[in-house]
C-alpha cells in the first residue's frame, strides 16, 4: 500500500506513506517541513487537488468514494477554469458588452475583460495601473444583477465617490454604512462599508445574504488578522461566494505582504503562510522578501488570481494620457532647520553598532528626525517652484508628509488658494478641499503621500504633480501621480520630483530599488529586459542612512531652481 488520502473539514490528509514515498511527496509539495512525517495536511484548492491527482498517477493512494468524488470534481473545476482563463486572456478575444451599464456611459474593452474574469472565476485581484478604471471594471461585473447583493469596502474619504460612481454607471441601489454600531438595514443591491467601521458589523454579514465582496484599495488589509478590520474582513469573505480586490499598489514595503492581500481574494491559493515563505521567500534582515517576484507575478496571473494591465497594454493605450517625469534639485535652507548634528551622529553610530533593541530604536528616531529636517530645509524652495507653476495658470497637486513642512508651504503660499487633503482633515474638510479644486476655487491641493489613494476627479483639473517630500516606497509615488493621470485626463501629466543634496533625499532615492524590485516583479512579471533592474539594496535602509550621515560633509546651499517654464530643457523632458 502506498498510503491513504482523506478529505476532512476543507483539507486533504495524506497518511500511512512508506518512507521513500513520503520523501518524494515532500519533494513535490515543498511547503511541508523537511523533517516532518505523515500525516501531511494540505489545503483544499482546485490546483492542489490537481497536483494530488497527478501524484497519484505514480503512487496510487487509498481513498473513500466520497473523497474520490471530491477530488475528481476539483480537478474538473480546475481544468475548466484554466480553459476559460486562457480564452479570456487571449489577445484576440473580444469581450462582450455586459448589460446594466447606465447610458450613455460605457465600459472600455479592458474593463469588460476584467469583469468577465470576475464572473468566470468568482475571484480577482485587479492590479491595473492607477487611472485605468478599476472601479468601473468591478461595477461592470455586477451591473446586470450577477453577484448581488454585494458589499464594497472603501477608505472613508472615497465612500461618497463610490456612491456617485454607482449612480453614474449603474441602475443599482446602494446605501452607505456610516456607523460602527450594527442595526437593521433595508434591502439594497450594494452596501458600502468603510474599513473604519467594518469590525462593528462582522457578526451581521451572514444576515445580509451577501454574494460578492469588493475590497477597494485592498492593501488596507496587508496587516491581516493583526488588526480589527482585518479580522472583520475575514468574516466578510466567509459570508460571500465571490471576492474581488482592487489596488495598483498591493505592496507598500516588502513582498511578503502580497500573501496577506491574496488571502482575502483567493484563500489558500498560496498555501499557508509558512508554505508561502518556504516556497517563495527568503529572509533579508528582519523582513521576508519574495526571492523571485517575476515568478510569483506570473503564477498569480496564470492561475487567474490576479490581472494586471498598464498603459502599454494595446487595449488601454489609447485611453491613458502620457506622462513626463522631471527631477529638479532645490536649495537647502538652513534658516528653517534646527539641526542637531551631534545627535544625528550618535543615532547613526547606534544604528551601526548598538544592540538589537538599540539599533531598532535609533533607526526609528533617525528616520523621523532626518526626513523631517530634509522636508523643512527644502520647503521654501519647493513653495517657490509651486508658485512658478500656479502663476503660469496651472493647478497643482503637492505631496508631502510632515505637518511643519505643510505649515511652511501654507505660509509661503498664503496669497494663493491652498487646500489640504492629509490625515488630519475630517471627511467633510476633504470633500470641501476636492470641491474647491474642481470648482476652480483653489490653486494647490496639498496631499499627504499616503492619504490620497482612491481620490478621483482631480484629473479633470490638474496635470502637474509635485513631490515636495519623498517616500521610501515608489508605489506611493505612483499612487499620487495617479490622482491626475487617470481615465478622463485629456492632457499629458508631469510628475515633478524635487530633491535636495542633503539630509535623507539622496539615500531614499538610492534605497528605493529594493521595494521597486519586489513590486515591479510581481505586478509586471513579463517585462523582462524592458524593465530597468534596480541597484542591489543594503540589508537595512537605515544602516545606509547612518553611513551617509557619518560620511557626509556639512550640506552646502544649492541655487534656487529656475521656473520649469524658464528651463530650456523642460519641454524636452523625456516621455516615460
XYZ file of C-alpha atoms in Angstrom:
576
model
C 0.000 0.000 0.000
C 1.337 3.455 -0.959
C -0.724 5.346 1.616
C -4.124 6.897 2.133
C -5.841 10.165 1.145
C -8.759 11.569 3.175
C -10.806 14.749 2.949
C -11.951 16.387 6.173
C -13.013 19.922 7.099
C -11.659 21.618 3.996
C -8.277 19.855 3.994
C -6.649 16.823 2.416
C -4.821 14.472 4.763
C -2.197 12.101 3.383
C -1.236 9.330 5.783
C 0.446 5.920 6.032
C 3.078 6.748 3.386
C 6.142 4.462 3.218
C 9.442 6.254 3.753
C 10.526 6.522 0.110
C 7.092 7.816 -0.989
C 6.983 10.243 1.933
C 10.325 11.638 0.795
C 9.104 12.089 -2.767
C 5.842 13.660 -1.540
C 7.770 16.309 0.427
C 9.966 16.989 -2.588
C 6.871 17.766 -4.677
C 4.746 19.527 -2.045
C 7.631 21.679 -0.838
C 5.680 23.601 1.781
C 5.846 20.565 4.055
C 8.757 20.841 6.512
C 11.636 18.558 5.549
C 11.867 16.782 8.900
C 8.145 16.071 9.290
C 6.480 12.670 8.993
C 2.953 11.657 7.909
C 0.161 12.521 8.235
C 0.532 15.565 5.966
C -2.259 18.146 5.653
C -2.845 20.223 2.531
C -5.428 22.967 1.977
C -8.231 22.034 -0.405
C -7.888 24.150 -3.527
C -8.566 23.091 -7.145
C -4.914 23.419 -8.131
C -3.765 21.420 -5.084
C -6.315 18.703 -5.889
C -4.959 18.576 -9.443
C -1.417 18.151 -8.108
C -2.591 15.341 -5.827
C -4.311 13.636 -8.748
C -1.077 13.877 -10.769
C 0.973 12.458 -7.857
C -1.414 9.516 -7.582
C -0.802 8.518 -11.184
C 2.570 7.221 -9.984
C 1.726 6.455 -6.348
C -1.958 5.444 -6.063
C -3.452 6.159 -2.656
C -6.444 4.561 -0.999
C -9.451 6.844 -0.528
C -13.164 6.626 0.188
C -15.737 7.064 -2.634
C -16.661 10.458 -1.179
C -13.041 11.609 -1.240
C -12.655 10.310 -4.799
C -15.731 12.253 -5.882
C -14.417 15.406 -4.218
C -11.025 15.055 -5.874
C -12.455 14.377 -9.333
C -14.808 17.349 -9.040
C -11.994 19.687 -8.012
C -9.779 18.512 -10.867
C -12.611 19.042 -13.380
C -13.275 22.521 -11.979
C -9.598 23.415 -12.253
C -9.272 22.271 -15.857
C -12.461 24.072 -16.866
C -11.334 27.302 -15.196
C -7.965 27.098 -16.956
C -9.679 26.714 -20.326
C -11.926 29.690 -19.589
C -8.986 31.745 -18.355
C -6.955 31.036 -21.497
C -9.901 32.126 -23.630
C -10.476 35.365 -21.730
C -6.805 36.338 -21.680
C -6.188 35.618 -25.337
C -5.342 38.887 -27.099
C -7.713 38.022 -29.948
C -10.695 37.612 -27.617
C -13.250 40.409 -27.886
C -15.052 40.980 -24.562
C -18.812 41.177 -24.949
C -20.922 44.043 -23.651
C -22.403 43.419 -20.211
C -25.884 44.733 -19.527
C -26.783 47.106 -16.739
C -24.401 49.997 -17.523
C -26.369 53.240 -17.442
C -26.386 55.066 -20.802
C -24.551 56.995 -22.086
C -21.707 55.536 -20.013
C -19.782 52.649 -21.474
C -17.145 50.270 -20.153
C -13.911 50.062 -22.135
C -12.794 46.679 -23.551
C -10.116 46.173 -20.879
C -12.722 46.827 -18.180
C -15.143 44.335 -19.731
C -12.365 41.739 -19.836
C -11.763 42.179 -16.096
C -15.499 41.966 -15.410
C -15.740 38.681 -17.307
C -12.815 37.251 -15.335
C -14.570 38.148 -12.081
C -17.776 36.452 -13.231
C -15.970 33.379 -14.560
C -13.588 32.686 -11.674
C -15.569 34.324 -8.884
C -12.400 35.995 -7.630
C -9.873 38.517 -8.882
C -7.086 40.660 -7.542
C -7.272 43.506 -10.061
C -3.872 45.202 -10.139
C -4.440 47.547 -13.068
C -2.248 50.618 -13.000
C -3.597 53.780 -11.404
C -6.135 55.524 -13.600
C -7.339 52.581 -15.699
C -10.808 52.457 -14.124
C -10.777 49.585 -11.637
C -13.989 50.973 -10.131
C -15.915 50.595 -13.371
C -14.311 47.199 -14.046
C -15.738 45.849 -10.792
C -19.126 47.539 -11.194
C -19.459 46.161 -14.729
C -19.273 42.638 -13.276
C -22.384 43.155 -11.109
C -24.272 45.835 -13.051
C -26.766 43.375 -14.592
C -27.558 41.687 -11.269
C -24.870 38.996 -11.203
C -23.319 38.520 -7.774
C -25.853 40.612 -5.860
C -26.218 41.714 -3.168
C -22.664 42.986 -2.889
C -20.573 44.648 -0.199
C -17.990 47.223 -1.195
C -15.376 48.156 1.413
C -13.684 51.508 0.921
C -11.492 54.080 2.598
C -13.714 56.648 4.357
C -12.826 59.598 2.160
C -13.962 57.858 -1.049
C -17.308 56.485 0.170
C -19.240 59.347 -1.446
C -17.158 58.933 -4.581
C -18.133 55.262 -4.839
C -21.798 56.088 -4.268
C -21.612 58.656 -7.069
C -19.902 56.132 -9.367
C -22.594 53.514 -8.712
C -25.301 56.051 -9.524
C -23.450 57.279 -12.595
C -22.586 53.918 -14.139
C -25.378 51.564 -12.988
C -29.054 51.327 -12.065
C -28.264 49.575 -8.770
C -29.474 50.736 -5.356
C -26.647 51.433 -2.935
C -26.511 52.514 0.699
C -23.568 53.763 2.738
C -22.971 52.261 6.171
C -21.679 55.192 8.214
C -21.803 53.912 11.785
C -19.807 51.343 13.729
C -22.893 50.156 15.601
C -24.842 47.493 13.662
C -28.557 47.937 13.054
C -31.225 46.550 10.738
C -30.703 47.537 7.097
C -33.292 47.771 4.365
C -32.547 45.520 1.374
C -30.208 47.083 -1.207
C -28.153 45.862 -4.148
C -24.907 47.261 -2.724
C -23.810 48.006 0.845
C -20.866 50.422 1.058
C -18.807 49.774 4.196
C -15.732 51.639 5.370
C -12.579 49.996 6.647
C -13.014 52.076 9.794
C -16.433 50.633 10.681
C -16.059 47.103 9.321
C -15.265 45.486 12.675
C -18.540 46.617 14.214
C -20.575 44.803 11.563
C -18.704 41.478 11.490
C -21.492 39.499 13.164
C -24.123 40.910 10.783
C -22.590 39.833 7.475
C -24.357 36.430 7.233
C -27.774 38.045 7.766
C -27.283 40.341 4.753
C -27.188 37.355 2.374
C -24.197 38.784 0.521
C -22.860 37.154 -2.627
C -19.899 39.381 -3.601
C -17.393 41.496 -1.715
C -15.223 44.132 -3.397
C -12.292 45.498 -1.382
C -11.211 48.848 -2.790
C -7.547 49.664 -2.064
C -7.164 46.165 -0.625
C -3.656 46.974 0.607
C -5.518 48.366 3.620
C -5.690 44.722 4.742
C -1.983 43.976 4.309
C -1.543 43.519 8.093
C -4.183 40.780 8.076
C -5.698 39.483 11.281
C -3.363 41.620 13.387
C -5.972 44.380 13.004
C -9.686 44.523 13.844
C -10.568 45.446 10.267
C -8.508 42.502 9.021
C -10.391 40.075 11.239
C -13.718 41.559 10.168
C -12.699 41.246 6.519
C -12.074 37.523 7.118
C -15.661 37.212 8.360
C -16.860 39.079 5.290
C -15.137 36.793 2.778
C -16.511 33.791 4.669
C -20.025 35.178 4.096
C -19.517 35.769 0.344
C -19.055 33.478 -2.650
C -17.148 35.959 -4.819
C -14.127 38.014 -3.739
C -12.588 40.990 -5.567
C -9.647 43.154 -4.535
C -8.725 46.417 -6.240
C -5.336 48.107 -5.961
C -2.468 49.331 -8.064
C -0.139 49.118 -5.052
C -0.525 45.791 -3.218
C 2.995 46.089 -1.816
C 3.979 49.193 0.111
C 7.080 47.731 1.704
C 8.152 44.111 1.279
C 6.875 41.285 -0.875
C 5.658 39.112 1.989
C 2.688 41.492 2.241
C 1.320 40.055 -1.013
C 0.470 36.805 0.796
C -1.915 38.565 3.160
C -3.519 40.552 0.349
C -4.061 37.449 -1.810
C -5.618 35.560 1.121
C -8.577 37.965 1.071
C -9.267 37.219 -2.601
C -8.284 33.572 -3.059
C -7.868 31.975 0.378
C -5.411 29.093 0.387
C -4.130 29.535 -3.160
C -0.606 30.237 -1.863
C -0.851 27.571 0.835
C -0.292 28.504 4.442
C 1.907 31.457 5.343
C 4.650 29.021 6.324
C 4.349 27.237 2.970
C 4.459 30.576 1.143
C 7.602 31.634 2.962
C 9.305 28.310 2.323
C 8.401 28.215 -1.369
C 8.590 31.864 -2.384
C 10.587 33.904 0.129
C 13.891 34.413 1.856
C 14.816 36.436 4.912
C 16.584 39.754 4.433
C 17.286 41.482 7.699
C 14.067 41.211 9.679
C 11.795 41.015 6.621
C 10.569 38.267 4.340
C 11.466 39.069 0.734
C 9.991 37.348 -2.315
C 13.075 35.817 -3.896
C 11.645 35.647 -7.432
C 8.968 38.353 -7.833
C 8.616 37.713 -11.564
C 7.817 34.054 -11.000
C 5.243 34.872 -8.317
C 3.609 37.515 -10.500
C 3.470 35.112 -13.435
C 1.927 32.405 -11.231
C -0.785 34.706 -9.880
C -1.752 35.801 -13.374
C -1.510 32.330 -14.930
C -3.855 30.969 -12.248
C -6.383 33.731 -12.887
C -5.920 35.058 -9.351
C -4.554 38.406 -10.467
C -4.882 40.618 -13.523
C -2.560 43.495 -14.273
C -2.628 45.958 -17.190
C -0.663 49.160 -17.760
C -0.913 51.987 -20.243
C 1.334 49.946 -22.549
C -1.364 47.286 -22.970
C -2.772 47.660 -26.505
C -6.332 47.604 -25.156
C -5.795 50.584 -22.897
C -3.021 52.572 -24.576
C -5.386 54.940 -26.351
C -7.270 55.986 -23.209
C -4.326 56.857 -20.917
C -2.583 60.265 -21.006
C 1.163 60.417 -21.472
C 3.492 61.052 -18.546
C 6.509 63.323 -18.231
C 8.897 62.914 -15.330
C 11.067 65.827 -14.237
C 13.727 65.787 -11.486
C 14.900 69.148 -10.098
C 17.417 69.874 -7.378
C 16.231 72.574 -4.972
C 18.024 74.628 -2.336
C 18.726 73.587 1.245
C 17.653 76.426 3.570
C 19.433 76.238 6.933
C 17.340 79.125 8.233
C 14.247 76.952 8.812
C 16.095 73.950 10.216
C 17.097 73.322 13.788
C 19.721 70.661 13.240
C 21.452 68.727 15.987
C 24.346 67.201 14.038
C 25.808 65.584 17.116
C 22.509 63.839 17.914
C 22.300 62.566 14.345
C 25.835 61.176 14.544
C 25.124 59.465 17.878
C 21.973 57.855 16.463
C 23.855 56.810 13.331
C 26.591 55.161 15.412
C 23.948 53.317 17.439
C 22.218 52.079 14.257
C 25.522 50.549 13.122
C 26.977 49.255 16.392
C 24.247 49.052 19.046
C 22.378 46.032 20.362
C 19.319 44.737 18.510
C 16.941 46.855 20.615
C 19.179 49.911 20.463
C 19.537 49.630 16.679
C 15.773 49.468 16.162
C 15.003 52.430 18.405
C 17.815 54.522 16.951
C 16.725 53.711 13.391
C 13.175 54.889 14.050
C 14.356 58.108 15.700
C 16.876 58.807 12.950
C 14.329 58.225 10.186
C 11.826 60.646 11.755
C 14.498 63.234 12.542
C 16.230 63.266 9.179
C 13.205 63.082 6.910
C 11.500 65.962 8.714
C 14.696 68.007 8.654
C 15.031 67.420 4.911
C 11.437 68.380 4.191
C 11.743 71.571 6.240
C 15.094 72.533 4.716
C 13.736 72.480 1.163
C 10.174 73.620 1.935
C 10.577 77.238 0.811
C 12.337 76.241 -2.401
C 9.512 73.770 -3.087
C 6.952 76.508 -2.455
C 8.779 78.795 -4.906
C 8.647 76.056 -7.520
C 4.908 75.585 -6.954
C 4.351 79.332 -7.246
C 6.022 79.368 -10.667
C 3.531 76.836 -11.965
C 0.468 78.478 -10.403
C 1.429 81.914 -11.719
C 1.555 80.355 -15.165
C -2.087 79.341 -14.830
C -1.697 75.760 -13.551
C -3.350 73.971 -10.639
C -1.049 71.700 -8.670
C -1.087 68.566 -6.512
C 1.660 68.953 -3.882
C 2.682 65.821 -1.988
C 4.297 65.866 1.433
C 4.361 64.175 4.820
C 5.216 66.393 7.811
C 2.965 68.976 9.469
C 5.776 71.524 9.883
C 6.520 71.252 6.174
C 2.851 71.881 5.403
C 2.955 74.951 7.657
C 5.885 76.468 5.764
C 4.222 75.752 2.422
C 0.997 77.403 3.548
C 2.898 80.412 4.893
C 4.971 80.820 1.720
C 1.897 80.412 -0.499
C -0.516 82.358 1.720
C -1.512 84.696 -1.097
C -2.552 81.733 -3.249
C -5.577 79.494 -2.753
C -4.295 76.367 -0.950
C -6.416 73.495 0.421
C -5.418 70.455 2.480
C -6.109 66.728 1.975
C -3.981 64.975 4.595
C -4.503 62.667 7.526
C -5.671 65.476 9.815
C -8.767 66.699 7.967
C -12.279 65.405 8.561
C -14.161 63.731 5.742
C -16.157 66.927 5.220
C -12.990 69.010 5.038
C -11.557 66.616 2.478
C -14.723 66.817 0.396
C -14.606 70.610 0.586
C -10.948 70.593 -0.496
C -11.707 68.454 -3.532
C -14.718 70.572 -4.440
C -12.635 73.754 -4.201
C -10.217 72.372 -6.769
C -12.996 71.074 -9.003
C -14.814 74.429 -8.902
C -11.686 76.458 -9.646
C -11.706 77.978 -6.147
C -8.240 76.638 -5.208
C -4.883 76.528 -6.966
C -2.977 74.000 -4.858
C -4.104 70.869 -3.039
C -1.584 69.578 -0.507
C -1.973 65.814 -0.197
C -0.291 63.555 2.324
C 1.695 60.977 0.385
C -0.369 58.157 1.897
C -3.764 59.837 2.175
C -4.920 60.266 -1.421
C -5.496 56.668 -2.531
C -8.760 56.276 -4.409
C -9.309 60.024 -4.838
C -10.922 60.565 -8.234
C -11.851 63.684 -10.201
C -8.692 65.783 -9.919
C -7.679 64.613 -13.410
C -10.292 66.915 -14.885
C -8.472 69.976 -13.471
C -4.819 69.157 -12.731
C -1.897 67.910 -14.823
C 1.062 68.720 -12.526
C 2.015 66.555 -9.517
C 4.870 67.833 -7.339
C 6.691 65.703 -4.772
C 7.809 68.194 -2.137
C 8.863 65.288 0.108
C 9.908 61.796 -0.930
C 8.599 58.449 0.363
C 10.547 55.224 0.781
C 8.023 53.406 -1.452
C 7.868 54.045 -5.220
C 4.328 52.677 -5.223
C 3.241 55.588 -3.019
C 4.677 57.965 -5.615
C 2.784 56.171 -8.351
C -0.461 56.445 -6.402
C -0.107 60.206 -6.117
C 0.692 60.627 -9.818
C -2.415 58.563 -10.489
C -4.614 61.250 -8.957
C -4.005 63.246 -12.149
C -3.051 60.548 -14.623
C -6.212 58.518 -14.997
C -9.306 57.987 -17.085
C -10.735 61.375 -18.064
C -7.401 63.270 -18.233
C -7.138 64.983 -21.625
C -3.586 66.357 -21.275
C -0.117 64.985 -20.661
C 0.747 64.749 -16.951
C 4.066 65.840 -15.451
C 5.434 64.393 -12.196
C 7.987 66.754 -10.599
C 10.424 65.187 -8.103
C 12.075 67.959 -6.071
C 15.128 66.816 -4.143
C 17.980 68.427 -2.259
C 21.572 67.308 -1.935
C 21.466 66.713 1.781
C 19.522 65.009 4.546
C 17.552 61.911 3.624
C 16.832 62.623 -0.051
C 19.976 61.096 -1.635
C 19.653 57.935 0.467
C 15.923 57.499 -0.176
C 16.476 57.875 -3.903
C 19.136 55.173 -3.799
C 17.253 52.824 -1.494
C 14.000 52.691 -3.484
C 15.468 49.872 -5.578
C 14.580 47.049 -3.166
C 10.896 47.834 -2.974
C 10.683 48.633 -6.659
C 12.069 45.184 -7.473
C 9.519 43.447 -5.244
C 6.509 45.354 -6.525
C 7.569 45.597 -10.153
C 8.379 41.915 -10.491
C 5.068 40.776 -9.030
C 2.998 43.350 -10.895
C 4.878 43.104 -14.203
C 6.358 39.589 -14.356
C 6.771 39.576 -18.132
C 8.591 42.908 -18.555
C 11.963 41.173 -18.875
C 14.819 43.332 -20.122
C 12.437 46.219 -20.764
C 12.272 46.782 -17.007
C 15.277 48.609 -15.610
C 16.906 46.490 -12.933
C 17.319 48.373 -9.660
C 20.623 48.583 -7.900
C 21.046 45.995 -5.146
C 19.808 47.399 -1.854
C 21.533 47.188 1.506
C 20.025 44.823 4.054
C 18.728 47.704 6.124
C 17.906 51.071 4.654
C 18.642 52.845 7.911
C 22.146 51.372 8.038
C 22.742 53.026 4.693
C 21.304 56.257 6.066
C 23.576 56.013 9.099
C 26.671 55.517 6.948
C 25.704 58.513 4.834
C 25.402 60.693 7.944
C 28.775 59.644 9.300
C 30.471 60.155 5.917
C 28.816 63.379 4.785
C 30.236 66.888 4.861
C 28.099 69.767 6.020
C 25.357 70.448 3.407
C 26.083 73.380 1.132
C 23.245 75.517 -0.216
C 22.395 74.929 -3.853
C 20.873 77.579 -6.094
C 17.123 78.025 -6.245
C 15.977 76.238 -9.405
C 14.539 78.246 -12.243
C 10.892 78.065 -13.104
C 10.225 74.993 -15.242
C 8.906 77.409 -17.824
C 12.289 79.188 -17.848
C 14.208 75.928 -18.139
C 15.157 75.428 -21.803
C 15.133 71.651 -21.336
C 11.664 71.432 -19.765
C 9.775 70.830 -22.999
C 12.297 68.144 -23.898
C 11.748 66.116 -20.725
C 11.715 62.516 -21.812
C 8.339 60.796 -22.081
C 8.106 57.826 -19.725
